Protein backbone atom coordinates (compact mmCIF):
# COMPACT_ATOMS: atom_id res chain seq x y z
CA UNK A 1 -6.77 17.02 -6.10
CA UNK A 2 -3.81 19.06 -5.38
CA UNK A 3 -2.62 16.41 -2.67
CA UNK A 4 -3.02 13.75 -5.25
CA UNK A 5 -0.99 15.17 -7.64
CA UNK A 6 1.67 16.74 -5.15
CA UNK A 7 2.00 12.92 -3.61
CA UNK A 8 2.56 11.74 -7.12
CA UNK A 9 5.20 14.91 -8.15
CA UNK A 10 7.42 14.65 -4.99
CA UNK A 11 6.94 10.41 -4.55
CA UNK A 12 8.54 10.59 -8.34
CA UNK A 13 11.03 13.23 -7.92
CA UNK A 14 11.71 14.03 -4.54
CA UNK A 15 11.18 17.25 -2.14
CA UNK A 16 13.80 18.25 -3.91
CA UNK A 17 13.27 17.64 -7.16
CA UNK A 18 9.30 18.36 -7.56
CA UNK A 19 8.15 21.46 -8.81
CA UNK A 20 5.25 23.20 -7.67
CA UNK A 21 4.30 24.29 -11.73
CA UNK A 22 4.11 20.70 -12.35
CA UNK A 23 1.74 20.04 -9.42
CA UNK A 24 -0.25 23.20 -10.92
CA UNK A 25 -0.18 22.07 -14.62
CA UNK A 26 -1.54 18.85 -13.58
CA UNK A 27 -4.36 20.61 -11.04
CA UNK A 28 -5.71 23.26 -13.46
CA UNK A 29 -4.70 25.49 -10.66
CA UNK A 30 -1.61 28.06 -9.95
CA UNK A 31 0.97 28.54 -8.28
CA UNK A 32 -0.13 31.02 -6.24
CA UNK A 33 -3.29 29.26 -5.24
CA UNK A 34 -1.17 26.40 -4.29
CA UNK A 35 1.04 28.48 -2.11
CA UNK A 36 -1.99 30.31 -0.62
CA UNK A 37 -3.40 27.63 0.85
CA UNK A 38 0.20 25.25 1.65
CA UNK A 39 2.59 28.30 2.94
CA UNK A 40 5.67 26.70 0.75
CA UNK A 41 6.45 23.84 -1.20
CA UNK A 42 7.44 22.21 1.91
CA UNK A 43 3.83 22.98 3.21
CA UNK A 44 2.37 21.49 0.47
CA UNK A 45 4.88 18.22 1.13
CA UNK A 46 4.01 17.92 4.74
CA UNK A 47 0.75 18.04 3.61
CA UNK A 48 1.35 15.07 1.00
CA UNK A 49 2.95 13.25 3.65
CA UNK A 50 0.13 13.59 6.42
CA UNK A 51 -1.76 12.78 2.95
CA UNK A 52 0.09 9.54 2.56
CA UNK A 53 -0.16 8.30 6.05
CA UNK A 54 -4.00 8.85 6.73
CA UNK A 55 -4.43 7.49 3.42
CA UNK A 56 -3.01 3.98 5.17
CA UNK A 57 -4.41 4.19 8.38
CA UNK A 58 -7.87 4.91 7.73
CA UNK A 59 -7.84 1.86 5.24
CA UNK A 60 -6.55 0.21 8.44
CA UNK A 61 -9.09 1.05 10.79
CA UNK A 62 -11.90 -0.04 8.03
CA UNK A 63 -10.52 -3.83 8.41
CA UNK A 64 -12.19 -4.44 11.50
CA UNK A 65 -10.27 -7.27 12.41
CA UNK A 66 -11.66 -7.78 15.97
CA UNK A 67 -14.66 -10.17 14.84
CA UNK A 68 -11.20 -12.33 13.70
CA UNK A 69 -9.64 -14.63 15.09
CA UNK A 70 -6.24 -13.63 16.16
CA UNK A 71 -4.38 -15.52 13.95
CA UNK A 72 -6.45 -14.95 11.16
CA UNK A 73 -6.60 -11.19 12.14
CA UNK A 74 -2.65 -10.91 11.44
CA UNK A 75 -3.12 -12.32 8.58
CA UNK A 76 -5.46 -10.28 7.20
CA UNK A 77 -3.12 -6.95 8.39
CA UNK A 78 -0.37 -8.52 6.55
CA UNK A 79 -2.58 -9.38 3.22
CA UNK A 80 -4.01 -5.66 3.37
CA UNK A 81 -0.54 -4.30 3.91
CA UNK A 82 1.28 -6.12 1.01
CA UNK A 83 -2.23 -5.18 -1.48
CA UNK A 84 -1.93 -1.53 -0.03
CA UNK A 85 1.61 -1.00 -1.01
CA UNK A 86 1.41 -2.32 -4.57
CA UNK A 87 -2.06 -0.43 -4.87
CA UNK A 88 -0.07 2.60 -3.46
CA UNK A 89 3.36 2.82 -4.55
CA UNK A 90 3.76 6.58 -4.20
CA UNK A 91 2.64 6.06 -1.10
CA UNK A 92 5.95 3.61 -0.46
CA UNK A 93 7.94 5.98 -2.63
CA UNK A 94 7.20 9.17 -0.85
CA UNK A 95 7.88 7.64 2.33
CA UNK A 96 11.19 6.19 1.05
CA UNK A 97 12.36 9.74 -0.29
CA UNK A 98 11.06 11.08 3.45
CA UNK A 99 14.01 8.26 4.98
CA UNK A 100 16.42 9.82 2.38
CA UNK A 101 15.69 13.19 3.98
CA UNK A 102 16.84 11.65 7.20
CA UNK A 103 13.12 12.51 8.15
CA UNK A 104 13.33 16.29 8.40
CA UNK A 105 9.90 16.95 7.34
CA UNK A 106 7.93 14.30 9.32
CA UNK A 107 9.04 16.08 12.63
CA UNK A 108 7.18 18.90 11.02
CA UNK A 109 3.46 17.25 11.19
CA UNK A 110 2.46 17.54 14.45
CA UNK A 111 -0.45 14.80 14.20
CA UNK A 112 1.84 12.45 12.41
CA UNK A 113 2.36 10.17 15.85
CA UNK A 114 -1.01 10.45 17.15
CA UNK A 115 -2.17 9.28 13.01
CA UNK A 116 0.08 6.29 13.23
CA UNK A 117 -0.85 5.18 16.77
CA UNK A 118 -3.98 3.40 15.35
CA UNK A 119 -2.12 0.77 13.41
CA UNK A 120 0.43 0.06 17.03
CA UNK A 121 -2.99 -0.12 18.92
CA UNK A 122 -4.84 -2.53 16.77
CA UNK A 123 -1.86 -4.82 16.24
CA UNK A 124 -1.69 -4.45 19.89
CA UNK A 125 -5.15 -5.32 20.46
CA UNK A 126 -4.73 -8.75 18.49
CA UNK A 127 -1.42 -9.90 20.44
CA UNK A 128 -3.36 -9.61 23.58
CA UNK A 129 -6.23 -11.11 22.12
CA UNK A 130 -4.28 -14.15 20.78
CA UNK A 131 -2.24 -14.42 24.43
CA UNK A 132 -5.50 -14.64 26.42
CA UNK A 133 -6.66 -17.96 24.01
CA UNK A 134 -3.48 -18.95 24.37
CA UNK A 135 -2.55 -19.02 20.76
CA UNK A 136 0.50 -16.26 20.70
CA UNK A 137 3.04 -16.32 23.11
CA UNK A 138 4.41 -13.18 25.52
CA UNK A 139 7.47 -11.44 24.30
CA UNK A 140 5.88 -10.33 20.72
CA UNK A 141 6.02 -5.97 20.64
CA UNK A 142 3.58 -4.37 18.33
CA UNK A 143 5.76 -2.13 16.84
CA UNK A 144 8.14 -4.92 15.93
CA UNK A 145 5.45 -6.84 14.23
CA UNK A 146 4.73 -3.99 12.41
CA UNK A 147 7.77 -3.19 11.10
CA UNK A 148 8.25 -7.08 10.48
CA UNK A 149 4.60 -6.80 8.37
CA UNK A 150 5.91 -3.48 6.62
CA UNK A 151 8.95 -4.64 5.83
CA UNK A 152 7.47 -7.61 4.16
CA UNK A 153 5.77 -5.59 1.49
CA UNK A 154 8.12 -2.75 1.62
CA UNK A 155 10.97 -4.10 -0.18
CA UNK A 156 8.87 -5.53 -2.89
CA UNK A 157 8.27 -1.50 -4.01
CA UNK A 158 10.48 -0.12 -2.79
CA UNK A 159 13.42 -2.06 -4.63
CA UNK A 160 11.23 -3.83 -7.74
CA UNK A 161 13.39 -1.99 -10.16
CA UNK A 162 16.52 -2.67 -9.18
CA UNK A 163 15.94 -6.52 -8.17
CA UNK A 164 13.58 -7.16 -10.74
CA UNK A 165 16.43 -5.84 -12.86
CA UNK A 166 19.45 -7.89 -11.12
CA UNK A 167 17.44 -11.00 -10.86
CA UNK A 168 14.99 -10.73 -14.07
């Protein structure tokens, strides 16, 4: 519950700009509970963050996309991604204020690489998949693709207000 609500405070105002009463208010709980159990507000972020990403991944790993077939597998990642993002926005949101930190606190969660392997691996898993049939040619990276796929739903949360706004 705490995590919830921290995700939401700091994905709406920032690390800077969340306060850890709010988070408290909204959790029935204090602030020194809060800091008992996170260390610091920026505990309690990293926390939110790590939060944010499992959050993703294990929605990830429930696709089971290797009964697919390749193609259809990618398109099923990319489906799930754009759904997760406008299901999640704080999830986009936090992650966006993270980048505006020039990602200061990610280097902080020590699992965060080994957590965000399983998306590389799986895309990974499809590509060579897909070149074996024949279907996908050599040269494709799965990092790139998945940047390409996050990217894809990423600006459509990450900049609805101000598009949606320029171009109605």
């Amino acid at each position: 519950e705490i995590l919830r609500a921290a995700t939401e405070e700091f994905a709406t105002k920032g690390l800077d700009g969340a306060r850890i009463d709010a988070v408290a208010k909204r959790t029935q709980t204090t602030r020194a509970m809060i800091y008992y159990y996170f260390g610091s507000r920026e505990g309690l972020y990293a926390a939110a963050l790590e939060d944010a990403y499992r959050g993703i991944r294990d929605a990830e790993r429930a696709l089971d996309l290797a009964h697919l077939s390749p193609p259809d597998a990618i398109r099923h990642l990319v489906s799930f991604t754009l759904d997760y993002y406008h299901a999640h926005p704080s999830f986009v949101a936090l992650v966006v204020a993270e980048n505006q930190s020039g990602g200061r606190h990610i280097r902080d969660v020590h699992s965060m690489r080994r957590l965000n392997a399983s998306i590389i691996d799986t895309i990974d898993e499809v590509l060579i998949r897909g070149r074996r049939e024949g279907i996908f040619r050599e040269g494709f990276d799965a990092i790139d693709l998945h940047m390409n796929i996050a990217a894809l739903g990423w600006f459509q949360i990450a900049n609805r207000h101000t598009f949606g706004y320029v171009f109605r």
